[in-house]
PDB file of C-alpha atoms in Angstrom:
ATOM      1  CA  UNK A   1      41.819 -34.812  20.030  1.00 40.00           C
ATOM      2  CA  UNK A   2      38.931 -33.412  21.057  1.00 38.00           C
ATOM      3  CA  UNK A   3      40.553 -31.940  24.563  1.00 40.00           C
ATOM      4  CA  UNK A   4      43.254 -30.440  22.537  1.00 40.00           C
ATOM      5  CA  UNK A   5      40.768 -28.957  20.342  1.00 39.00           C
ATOM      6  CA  UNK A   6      39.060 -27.401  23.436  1.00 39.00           C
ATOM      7  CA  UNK A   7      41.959 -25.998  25.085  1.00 43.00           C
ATOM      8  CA  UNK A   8      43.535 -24.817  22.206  1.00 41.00           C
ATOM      9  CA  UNK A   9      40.452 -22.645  21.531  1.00 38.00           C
ATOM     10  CA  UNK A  10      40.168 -21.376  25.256  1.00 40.00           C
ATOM     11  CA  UNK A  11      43.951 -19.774  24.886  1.00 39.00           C
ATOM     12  CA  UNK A  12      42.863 -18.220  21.595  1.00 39.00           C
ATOM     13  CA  UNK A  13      39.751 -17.418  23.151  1.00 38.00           C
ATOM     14  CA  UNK A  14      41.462 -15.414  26.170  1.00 40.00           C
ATOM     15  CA  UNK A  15      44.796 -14.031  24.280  1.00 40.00           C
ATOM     16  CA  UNK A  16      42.238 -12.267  21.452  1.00 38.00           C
ATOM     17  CA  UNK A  17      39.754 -11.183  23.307  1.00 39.00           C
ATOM     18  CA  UNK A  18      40.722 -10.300  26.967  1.00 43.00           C
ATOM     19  CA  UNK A  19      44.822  -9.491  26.265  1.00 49.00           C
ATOM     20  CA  UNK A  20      44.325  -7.951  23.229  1.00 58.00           C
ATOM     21  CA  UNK A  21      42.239  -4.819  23.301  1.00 65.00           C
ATOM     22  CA  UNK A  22      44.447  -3.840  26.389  1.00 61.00           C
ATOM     23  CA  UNK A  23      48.101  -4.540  24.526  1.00 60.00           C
ATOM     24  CA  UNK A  24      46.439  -2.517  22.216  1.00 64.00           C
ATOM     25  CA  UNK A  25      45.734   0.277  24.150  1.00 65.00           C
ATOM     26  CA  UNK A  26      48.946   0.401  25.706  1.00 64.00           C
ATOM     27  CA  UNK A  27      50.799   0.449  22.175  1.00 63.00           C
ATOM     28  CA  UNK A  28      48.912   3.021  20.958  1.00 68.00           C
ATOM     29  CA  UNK A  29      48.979   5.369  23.826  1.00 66.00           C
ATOM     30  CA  UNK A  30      52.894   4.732  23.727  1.00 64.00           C
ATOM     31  CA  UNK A  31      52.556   5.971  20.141  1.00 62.00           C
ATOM     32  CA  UNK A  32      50.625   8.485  20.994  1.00 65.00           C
ATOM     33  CA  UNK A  33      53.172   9.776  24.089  1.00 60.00           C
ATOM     34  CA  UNK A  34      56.468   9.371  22.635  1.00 60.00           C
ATOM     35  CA  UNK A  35      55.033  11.549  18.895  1.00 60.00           C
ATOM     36  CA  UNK A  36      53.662  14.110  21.187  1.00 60.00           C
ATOM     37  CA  UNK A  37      56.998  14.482  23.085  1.00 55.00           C
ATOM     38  CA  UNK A  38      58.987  14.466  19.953  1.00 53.00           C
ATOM     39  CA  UNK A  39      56.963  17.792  18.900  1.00 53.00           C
ATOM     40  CA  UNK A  40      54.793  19.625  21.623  1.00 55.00           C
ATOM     41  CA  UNK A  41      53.867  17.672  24.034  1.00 53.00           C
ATOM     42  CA  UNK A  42      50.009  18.571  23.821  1.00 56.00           C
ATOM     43  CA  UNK A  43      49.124  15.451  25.328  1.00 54.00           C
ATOM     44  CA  UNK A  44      51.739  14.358  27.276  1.00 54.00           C
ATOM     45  CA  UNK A  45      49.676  13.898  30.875  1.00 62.00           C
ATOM     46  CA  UNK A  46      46.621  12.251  29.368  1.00 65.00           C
ATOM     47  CA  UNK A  47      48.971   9.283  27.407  1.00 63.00           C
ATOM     48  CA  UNK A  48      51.095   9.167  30.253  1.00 65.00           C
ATOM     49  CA  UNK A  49      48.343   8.293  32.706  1.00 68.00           C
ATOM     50  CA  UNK A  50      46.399   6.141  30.283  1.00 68.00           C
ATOM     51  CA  UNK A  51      49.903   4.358  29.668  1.00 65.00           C
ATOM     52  CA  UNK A  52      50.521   3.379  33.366  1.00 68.00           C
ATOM     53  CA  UNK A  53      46.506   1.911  33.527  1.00 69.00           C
ATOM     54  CA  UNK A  54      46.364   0.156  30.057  1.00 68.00           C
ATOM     55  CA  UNK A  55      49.944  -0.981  31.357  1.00 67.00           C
ATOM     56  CA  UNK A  56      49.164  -2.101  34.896  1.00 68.00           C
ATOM     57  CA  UNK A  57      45.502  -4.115  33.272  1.00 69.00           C
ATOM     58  CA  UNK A  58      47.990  -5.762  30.950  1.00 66.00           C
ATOM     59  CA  UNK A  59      50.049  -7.468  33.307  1.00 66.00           C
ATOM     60  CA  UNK A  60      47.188  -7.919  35.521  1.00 65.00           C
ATOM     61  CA  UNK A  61      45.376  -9.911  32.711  1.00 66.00           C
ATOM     62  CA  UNK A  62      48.973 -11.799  31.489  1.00 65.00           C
ATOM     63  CA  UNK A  63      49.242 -12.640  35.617  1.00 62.00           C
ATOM     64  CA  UNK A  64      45.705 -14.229  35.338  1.00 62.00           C
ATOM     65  CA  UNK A  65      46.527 -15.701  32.715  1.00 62.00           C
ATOM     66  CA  UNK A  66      49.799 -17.652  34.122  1.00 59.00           C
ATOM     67  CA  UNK A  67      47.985 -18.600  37.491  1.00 58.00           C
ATOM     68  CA  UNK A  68      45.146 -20.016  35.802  1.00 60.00           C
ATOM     69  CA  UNK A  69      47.761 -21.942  33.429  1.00 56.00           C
ATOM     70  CA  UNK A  70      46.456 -20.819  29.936  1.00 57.00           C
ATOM     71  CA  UNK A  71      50.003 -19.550  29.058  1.00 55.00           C
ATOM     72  CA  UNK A  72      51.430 -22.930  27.573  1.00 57.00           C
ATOM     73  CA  UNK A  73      54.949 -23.858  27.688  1.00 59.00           C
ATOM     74  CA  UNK A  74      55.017 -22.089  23.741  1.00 63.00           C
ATOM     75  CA  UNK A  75      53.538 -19.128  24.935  1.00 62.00           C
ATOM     76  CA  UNK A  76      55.848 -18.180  28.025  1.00 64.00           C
ATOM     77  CA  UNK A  77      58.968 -18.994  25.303  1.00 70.00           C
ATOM     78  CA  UNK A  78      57.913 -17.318  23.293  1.00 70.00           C
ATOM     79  CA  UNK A  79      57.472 -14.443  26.362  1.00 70.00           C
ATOM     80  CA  UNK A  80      61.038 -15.126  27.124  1.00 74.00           C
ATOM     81  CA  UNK A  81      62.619 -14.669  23.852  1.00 77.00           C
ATOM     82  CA  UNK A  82      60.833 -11.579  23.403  1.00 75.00           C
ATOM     83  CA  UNK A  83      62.258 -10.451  26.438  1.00 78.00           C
ATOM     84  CA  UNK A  84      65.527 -11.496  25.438  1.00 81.00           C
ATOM     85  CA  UNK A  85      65.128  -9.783  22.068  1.00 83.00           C
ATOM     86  CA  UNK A  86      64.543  -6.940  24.335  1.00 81.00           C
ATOM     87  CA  UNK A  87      67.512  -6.886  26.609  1.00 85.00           C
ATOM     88  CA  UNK A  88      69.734  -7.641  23.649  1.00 87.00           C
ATOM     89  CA  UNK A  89      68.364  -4.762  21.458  1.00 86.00           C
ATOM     90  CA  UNK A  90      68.775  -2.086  24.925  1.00 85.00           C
ATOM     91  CA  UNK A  91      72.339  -3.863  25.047  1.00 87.00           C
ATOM     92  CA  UNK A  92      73.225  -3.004  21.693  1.00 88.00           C
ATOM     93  CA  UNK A  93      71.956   0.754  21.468  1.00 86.00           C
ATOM     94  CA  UNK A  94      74.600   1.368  24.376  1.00 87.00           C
ATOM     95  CA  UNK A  95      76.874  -0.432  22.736  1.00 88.00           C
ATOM     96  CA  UNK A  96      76.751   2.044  19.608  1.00 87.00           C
ATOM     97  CA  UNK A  97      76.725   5.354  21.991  1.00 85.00           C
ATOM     98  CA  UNK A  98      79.571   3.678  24.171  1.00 85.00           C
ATOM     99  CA  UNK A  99      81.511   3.284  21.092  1.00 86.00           C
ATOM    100  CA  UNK A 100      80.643   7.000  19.783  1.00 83.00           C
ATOM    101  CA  UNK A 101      82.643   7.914  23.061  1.00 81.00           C
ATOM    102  CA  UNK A 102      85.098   6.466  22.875  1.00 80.00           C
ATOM    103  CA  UNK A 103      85.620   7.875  19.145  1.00 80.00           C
ATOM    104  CA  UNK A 104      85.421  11.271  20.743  1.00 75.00           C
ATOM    105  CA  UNK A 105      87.736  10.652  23.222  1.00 74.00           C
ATOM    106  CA  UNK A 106      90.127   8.938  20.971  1.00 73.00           C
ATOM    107  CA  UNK A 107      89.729  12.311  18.280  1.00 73.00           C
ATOM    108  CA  UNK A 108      89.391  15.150  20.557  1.00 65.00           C
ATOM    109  CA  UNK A 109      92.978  13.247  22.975  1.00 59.00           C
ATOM    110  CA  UNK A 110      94.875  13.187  19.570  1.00 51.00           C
ATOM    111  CA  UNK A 111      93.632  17.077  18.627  1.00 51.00           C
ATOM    112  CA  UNK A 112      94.427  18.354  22.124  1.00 47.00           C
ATOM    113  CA  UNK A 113      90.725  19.275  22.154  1.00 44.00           C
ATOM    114  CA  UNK A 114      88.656  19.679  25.186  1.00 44.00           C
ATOM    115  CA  UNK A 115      87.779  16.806  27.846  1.00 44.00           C
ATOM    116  CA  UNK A 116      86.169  16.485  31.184  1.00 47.00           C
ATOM    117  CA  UNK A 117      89.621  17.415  32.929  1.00 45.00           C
ATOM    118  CA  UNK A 118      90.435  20.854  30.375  1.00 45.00           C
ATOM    119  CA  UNK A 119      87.223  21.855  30.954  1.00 44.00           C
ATOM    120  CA  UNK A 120      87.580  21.843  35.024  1.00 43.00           C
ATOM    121  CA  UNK A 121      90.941  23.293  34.553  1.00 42.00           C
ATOM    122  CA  UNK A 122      90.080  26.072  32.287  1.00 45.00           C
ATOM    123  CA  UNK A 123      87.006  26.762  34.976  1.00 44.00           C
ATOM    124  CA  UNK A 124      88.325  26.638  38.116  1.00 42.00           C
ATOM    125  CA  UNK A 125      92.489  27.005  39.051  1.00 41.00           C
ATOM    126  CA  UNK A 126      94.317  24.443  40.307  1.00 44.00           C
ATOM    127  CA  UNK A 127      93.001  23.644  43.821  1.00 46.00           C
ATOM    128  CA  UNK A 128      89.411  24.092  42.581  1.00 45.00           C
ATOM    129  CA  UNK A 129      89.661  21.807  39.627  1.00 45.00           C
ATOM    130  CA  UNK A 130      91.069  19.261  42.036  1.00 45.00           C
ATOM    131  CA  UNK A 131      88.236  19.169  43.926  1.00 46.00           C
ATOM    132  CA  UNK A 132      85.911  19.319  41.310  1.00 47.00           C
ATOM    133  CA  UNK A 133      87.050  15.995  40.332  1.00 49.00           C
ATOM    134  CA  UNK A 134      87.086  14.765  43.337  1.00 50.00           C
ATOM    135  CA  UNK A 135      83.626  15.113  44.456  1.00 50.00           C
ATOM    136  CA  UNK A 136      82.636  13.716  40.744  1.00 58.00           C
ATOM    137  CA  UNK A 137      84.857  10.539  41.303  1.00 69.00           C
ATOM    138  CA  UNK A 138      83.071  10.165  45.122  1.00 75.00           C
ATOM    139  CA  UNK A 139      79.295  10.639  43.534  1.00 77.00           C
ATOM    140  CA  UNK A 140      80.741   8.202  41.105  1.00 80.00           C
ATOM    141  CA  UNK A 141      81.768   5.792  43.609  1.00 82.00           C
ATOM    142  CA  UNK A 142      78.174   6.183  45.642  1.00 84.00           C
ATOM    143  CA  UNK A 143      76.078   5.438  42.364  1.00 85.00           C
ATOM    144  CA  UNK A 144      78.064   2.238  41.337  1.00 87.00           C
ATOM    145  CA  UNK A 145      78.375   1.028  44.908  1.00 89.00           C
ATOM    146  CA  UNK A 146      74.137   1.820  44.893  1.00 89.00           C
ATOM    147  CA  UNK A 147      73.623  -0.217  41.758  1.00 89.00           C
ATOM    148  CA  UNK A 148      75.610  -3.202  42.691  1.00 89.00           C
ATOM    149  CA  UNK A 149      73.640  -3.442  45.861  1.00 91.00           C
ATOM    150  CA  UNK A 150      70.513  -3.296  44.101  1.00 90.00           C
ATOM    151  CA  UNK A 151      71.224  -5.803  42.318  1.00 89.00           C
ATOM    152  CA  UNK A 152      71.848  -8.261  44.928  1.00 90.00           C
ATOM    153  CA  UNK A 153      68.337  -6.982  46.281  1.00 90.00           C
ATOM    154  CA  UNK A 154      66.702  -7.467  43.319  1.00 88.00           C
ATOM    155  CA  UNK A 155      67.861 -11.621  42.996  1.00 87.00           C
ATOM    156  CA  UNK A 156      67.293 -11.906  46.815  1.00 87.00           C
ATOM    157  CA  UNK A 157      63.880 -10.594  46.356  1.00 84.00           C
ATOM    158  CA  UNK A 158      62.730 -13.005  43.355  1.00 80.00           C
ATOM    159  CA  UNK A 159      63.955 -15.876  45.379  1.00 81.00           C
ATOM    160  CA  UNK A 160      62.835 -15.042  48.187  1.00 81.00           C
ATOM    161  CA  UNK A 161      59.382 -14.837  46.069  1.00 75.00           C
ATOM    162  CA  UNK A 162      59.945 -17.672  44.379  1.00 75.00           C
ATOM    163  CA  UNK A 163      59.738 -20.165  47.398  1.00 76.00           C
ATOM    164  CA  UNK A 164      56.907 -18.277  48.701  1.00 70.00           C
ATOM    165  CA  UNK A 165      58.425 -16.080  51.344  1.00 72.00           C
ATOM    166  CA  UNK A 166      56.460 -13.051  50.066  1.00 72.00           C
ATOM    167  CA  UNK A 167      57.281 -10.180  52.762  1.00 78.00           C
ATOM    168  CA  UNK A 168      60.831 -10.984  52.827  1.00 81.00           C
ATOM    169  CA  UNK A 169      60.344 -10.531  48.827  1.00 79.00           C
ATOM    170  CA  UNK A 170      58.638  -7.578  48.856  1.00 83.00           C
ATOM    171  CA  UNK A 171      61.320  -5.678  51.565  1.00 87.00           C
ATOM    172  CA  UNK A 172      64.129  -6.765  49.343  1.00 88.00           C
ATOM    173  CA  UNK A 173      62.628  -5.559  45.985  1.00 87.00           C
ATOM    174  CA  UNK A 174      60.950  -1.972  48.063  1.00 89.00           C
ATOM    175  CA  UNK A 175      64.965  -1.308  49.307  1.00 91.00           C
ATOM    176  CA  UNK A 176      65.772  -2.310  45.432  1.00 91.00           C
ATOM    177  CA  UNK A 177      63.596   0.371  44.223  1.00 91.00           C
ATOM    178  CA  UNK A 178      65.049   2.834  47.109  1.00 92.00           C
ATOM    179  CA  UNK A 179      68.527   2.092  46.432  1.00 92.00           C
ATOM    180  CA  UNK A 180      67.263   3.388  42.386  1.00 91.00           C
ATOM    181  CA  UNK A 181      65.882   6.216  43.732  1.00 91.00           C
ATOM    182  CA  UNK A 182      68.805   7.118  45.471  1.00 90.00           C
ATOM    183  CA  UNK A 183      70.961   6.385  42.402  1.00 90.00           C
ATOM    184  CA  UNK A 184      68.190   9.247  40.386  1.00 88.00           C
ATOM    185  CA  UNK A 185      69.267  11.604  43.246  1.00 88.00           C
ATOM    186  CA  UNK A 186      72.993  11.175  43.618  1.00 86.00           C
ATOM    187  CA  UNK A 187      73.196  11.439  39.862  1.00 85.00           C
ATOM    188  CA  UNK A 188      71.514  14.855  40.030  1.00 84.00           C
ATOM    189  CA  UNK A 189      73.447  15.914  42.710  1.00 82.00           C
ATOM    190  CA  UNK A 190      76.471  15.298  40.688  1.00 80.00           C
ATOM    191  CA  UNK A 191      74.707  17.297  37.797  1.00 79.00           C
ATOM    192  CA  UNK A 192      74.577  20.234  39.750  1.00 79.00           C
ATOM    193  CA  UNK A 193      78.242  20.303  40.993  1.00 72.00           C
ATOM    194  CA  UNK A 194      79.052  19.979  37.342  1.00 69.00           C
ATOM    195  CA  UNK A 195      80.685  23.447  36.153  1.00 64.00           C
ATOM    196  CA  UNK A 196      79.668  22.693  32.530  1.00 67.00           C
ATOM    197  CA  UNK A 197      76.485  22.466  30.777  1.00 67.00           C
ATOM    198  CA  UNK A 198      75.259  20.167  27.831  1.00 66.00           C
ATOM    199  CA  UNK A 199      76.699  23.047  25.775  1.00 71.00           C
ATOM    200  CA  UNK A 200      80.004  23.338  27.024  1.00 65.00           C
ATOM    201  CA  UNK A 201      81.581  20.853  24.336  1.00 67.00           C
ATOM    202  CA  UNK A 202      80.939  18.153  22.506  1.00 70.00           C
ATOM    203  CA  UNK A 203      82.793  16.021  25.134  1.00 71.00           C
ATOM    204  CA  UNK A 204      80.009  17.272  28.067  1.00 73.00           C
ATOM    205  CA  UNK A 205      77.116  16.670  25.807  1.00 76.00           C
ATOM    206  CA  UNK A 206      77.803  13.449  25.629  1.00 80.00           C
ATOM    207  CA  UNK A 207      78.732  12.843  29.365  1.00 80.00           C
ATOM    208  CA  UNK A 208      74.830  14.555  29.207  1.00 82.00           C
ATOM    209  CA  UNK A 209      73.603  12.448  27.159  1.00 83.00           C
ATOM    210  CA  UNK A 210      75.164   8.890  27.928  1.00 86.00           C
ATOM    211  CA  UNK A 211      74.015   9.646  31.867  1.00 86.00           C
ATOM    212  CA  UNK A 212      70.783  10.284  30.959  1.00 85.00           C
ATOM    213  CA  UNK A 213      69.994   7.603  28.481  1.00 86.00           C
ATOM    214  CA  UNK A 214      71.099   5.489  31.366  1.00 88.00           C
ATOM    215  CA  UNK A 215      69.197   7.137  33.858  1.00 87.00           C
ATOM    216  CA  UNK A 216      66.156   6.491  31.837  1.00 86.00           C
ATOM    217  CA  UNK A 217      66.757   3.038  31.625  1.00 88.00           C
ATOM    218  CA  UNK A 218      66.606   3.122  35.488  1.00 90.00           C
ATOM    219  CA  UNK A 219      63.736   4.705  35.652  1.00 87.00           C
ATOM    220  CA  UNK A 220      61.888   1.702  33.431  1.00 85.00           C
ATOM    221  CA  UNK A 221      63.663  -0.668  35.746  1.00 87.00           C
ATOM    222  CA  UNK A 222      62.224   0.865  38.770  1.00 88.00           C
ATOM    223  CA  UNK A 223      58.664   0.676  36.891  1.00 84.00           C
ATOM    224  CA  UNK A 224      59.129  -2.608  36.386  1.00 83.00           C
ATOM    225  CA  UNK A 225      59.501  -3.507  39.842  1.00 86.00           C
ATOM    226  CA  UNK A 226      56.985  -1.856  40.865  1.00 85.00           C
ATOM    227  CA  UNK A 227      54.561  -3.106  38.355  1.00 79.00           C
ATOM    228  CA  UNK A 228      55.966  -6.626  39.490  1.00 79.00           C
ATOM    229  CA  UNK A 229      55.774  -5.937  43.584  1.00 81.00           C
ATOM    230  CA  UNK A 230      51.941  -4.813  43.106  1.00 78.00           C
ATOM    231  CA  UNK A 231      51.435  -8.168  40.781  1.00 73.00           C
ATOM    232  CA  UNK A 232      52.783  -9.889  43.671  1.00 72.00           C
ATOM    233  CA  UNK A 233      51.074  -8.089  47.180  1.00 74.00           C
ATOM    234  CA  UNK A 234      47.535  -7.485  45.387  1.00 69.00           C
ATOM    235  CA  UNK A 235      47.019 -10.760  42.896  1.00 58.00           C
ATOM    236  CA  UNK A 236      48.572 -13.043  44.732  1.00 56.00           C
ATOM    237  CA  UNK A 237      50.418 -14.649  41.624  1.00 52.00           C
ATOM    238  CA  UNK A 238      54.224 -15.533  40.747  1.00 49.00           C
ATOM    239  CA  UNK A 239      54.227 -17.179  44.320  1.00 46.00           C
ATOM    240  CA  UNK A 240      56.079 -20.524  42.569  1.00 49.00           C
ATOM    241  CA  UNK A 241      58.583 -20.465  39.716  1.00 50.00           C
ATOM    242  CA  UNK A 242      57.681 -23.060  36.617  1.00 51.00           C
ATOM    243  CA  UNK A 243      58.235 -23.064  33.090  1.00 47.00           C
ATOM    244  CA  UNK A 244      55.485 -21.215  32.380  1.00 49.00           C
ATOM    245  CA  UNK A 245      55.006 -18.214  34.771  1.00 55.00           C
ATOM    246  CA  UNK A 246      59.197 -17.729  34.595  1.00 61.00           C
ATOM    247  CA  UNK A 247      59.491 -15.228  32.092  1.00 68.00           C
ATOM    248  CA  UNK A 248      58.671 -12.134  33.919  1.00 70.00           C
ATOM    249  CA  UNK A 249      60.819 -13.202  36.507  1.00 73.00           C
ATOM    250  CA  UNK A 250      63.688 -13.830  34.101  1.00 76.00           C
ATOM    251  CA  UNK A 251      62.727 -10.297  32.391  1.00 81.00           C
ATOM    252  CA  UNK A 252      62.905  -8.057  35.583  1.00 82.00           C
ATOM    253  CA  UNK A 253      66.233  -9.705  37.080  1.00 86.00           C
ATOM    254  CA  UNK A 254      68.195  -9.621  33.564  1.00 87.00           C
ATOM    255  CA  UNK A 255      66.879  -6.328  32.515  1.00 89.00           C
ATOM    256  CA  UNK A 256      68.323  -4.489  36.263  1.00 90.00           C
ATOM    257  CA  UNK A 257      71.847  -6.794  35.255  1.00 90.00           C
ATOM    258  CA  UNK A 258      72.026  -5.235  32.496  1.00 90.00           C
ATOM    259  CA  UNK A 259      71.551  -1.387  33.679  1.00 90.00           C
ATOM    260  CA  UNK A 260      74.080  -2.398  36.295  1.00 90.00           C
ATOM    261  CA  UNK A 261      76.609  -3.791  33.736  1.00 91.00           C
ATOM    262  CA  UNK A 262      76.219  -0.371  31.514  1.00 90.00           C
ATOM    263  CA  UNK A 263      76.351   1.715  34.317  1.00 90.00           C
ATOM    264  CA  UNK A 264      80.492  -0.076  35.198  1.00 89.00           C
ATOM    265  CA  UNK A 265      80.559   0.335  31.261  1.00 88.00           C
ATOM    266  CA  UNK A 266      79.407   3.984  31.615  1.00 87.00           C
ATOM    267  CA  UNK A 267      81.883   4.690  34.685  1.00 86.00           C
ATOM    268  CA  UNK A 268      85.142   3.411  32.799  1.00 83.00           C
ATOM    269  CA  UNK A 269      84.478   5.150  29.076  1.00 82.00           C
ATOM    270  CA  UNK A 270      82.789   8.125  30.349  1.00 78.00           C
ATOM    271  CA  UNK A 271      84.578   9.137  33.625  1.00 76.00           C
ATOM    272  CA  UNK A 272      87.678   7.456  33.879  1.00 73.00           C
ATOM    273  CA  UNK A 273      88.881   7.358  30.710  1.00 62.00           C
ATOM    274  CA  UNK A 274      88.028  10.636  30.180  1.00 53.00           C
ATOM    275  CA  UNK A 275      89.436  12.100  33.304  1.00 49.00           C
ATOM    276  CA  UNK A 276      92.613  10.566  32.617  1.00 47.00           C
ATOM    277  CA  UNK A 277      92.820  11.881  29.135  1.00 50.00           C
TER     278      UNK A 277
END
């Protein structure tokens, strides 16, 4: 009883008073970044950078925390189902603006309004419209082709980590993280070949919109793995896979499945449906 007692109070111990102040400051600097970009932006640099190093001495305390086994098998599920909660609520919020397009479409096909496809043929002439769509469909091709292999990278990386093959990891989650930058890049590529703007019609807005929502999502991804790669090459922790140090594993791999599963979501409301209407 009394052991219990005593270990008990050394996870309280470390959760309040190491873990805490720095969750904290992370939250609040969050706070503090997305009001400031909602109005002016005044102090946009200063949260952003204080967000990445309250972030960064957050995981670095939650790693020491798992190596050193003070994260009990309550507190990583209750980790996990956080990050569940997480995944579930991100899966949701495309599921509304997924289903907002596809209202569109379904209004503006039965009005004769304007689509993707009017608005290249109104643009160009025949030829040129033509083309237009086809370099969209190609960039298309290239950035769902990039996800899916990143992906696979991502899983071989984390096992590759998990049974304690660390350099093979780390390639596999640095091409990963490539293979998303190159996704960022072809998608802006593809933005600038775009005749329209995010005022053209309602039906480009929220090509605009749904692309970048996604692309954002990315970007956290990428983040992620980054965040996880230096937790990995400069701590020297998540080199084994139990019950307890599983949930940022678990968090990383199904959060980048589910940008990849929105993105072939993304690709049949947003492009091909609407090309075809």
């Amino acid at each position: 009883m009394l052991s219990h007692r005593t270990c008990h109070s050394y996870y309280v111990n470390v959760v309040t008073s190491a873990t805490g102040p720095t969750a904290l400051l992370t939250m609040s600097t969050l706070h503090i970044l997305v009001t400031s970009s909602h109005s002016s932006f005044h102090y946009g640099s200063t949260s952003t950078i204080t967000l990445v190093i309250g972030a960064l001495g957050w995981i670095h305390e939650n790693s020491h925390d798992d190596s050193t086994g003070v994260h009990t098998y309550s507190a990583s599920l209750s980790l996990m189902s956080a990050i569940a909660l997480l995944i579930i609520s991100e899966a949701l919020l495309f599921v509304t603006v997924l289903w907002v397009v596809i209202l569109h479409l379904v209004t503006t096909s039965a009005l004769m309004d304007s689509s993707i496809a009017c608005a290249a043929v109104h643009a160009y002439a025949d030829n040129s419209s033509h083309r237009l769509l086809t370099v969209a469909n190609a960039l298309t091709a290239i950035n769902t082709a990039t996800l899916v292999c990143s992906s696979v990278t991502v899983v071989l990386g984390v096992h590759t980590i998990t049974r304690s093959i660390q350099c093979h990891g780390i390639l596999m989650l640095a091409i990963t993280i490539v293979l998303a930058t190159g996704f960022a890049a072809v998608q802006c590529v593809e933005y600038l070949h775009l005749y329209w703007t995010l005022c053209s019609s309602s039906t480009t807005g929220l090509l605009y919109v749904v692309t970048g929502i996604h692309g954002a999502h990315v970007l956290v991804g990428c983040i992620a793995i980054t965040m996880y790669m230096i937790t990995v090459t400069h701590w020297h922790v998540y080199a084994y896979a139990t019950c307890t140090t599983l949930h940022l594993l678990v968090g990383i791999v199904g959060y980048w499945h589910l940008v990849d599963i929105i993105w072939l979501c993304v690709v049949v409301t947003v492009y091909w449906v609407t090309i075809t209407l």
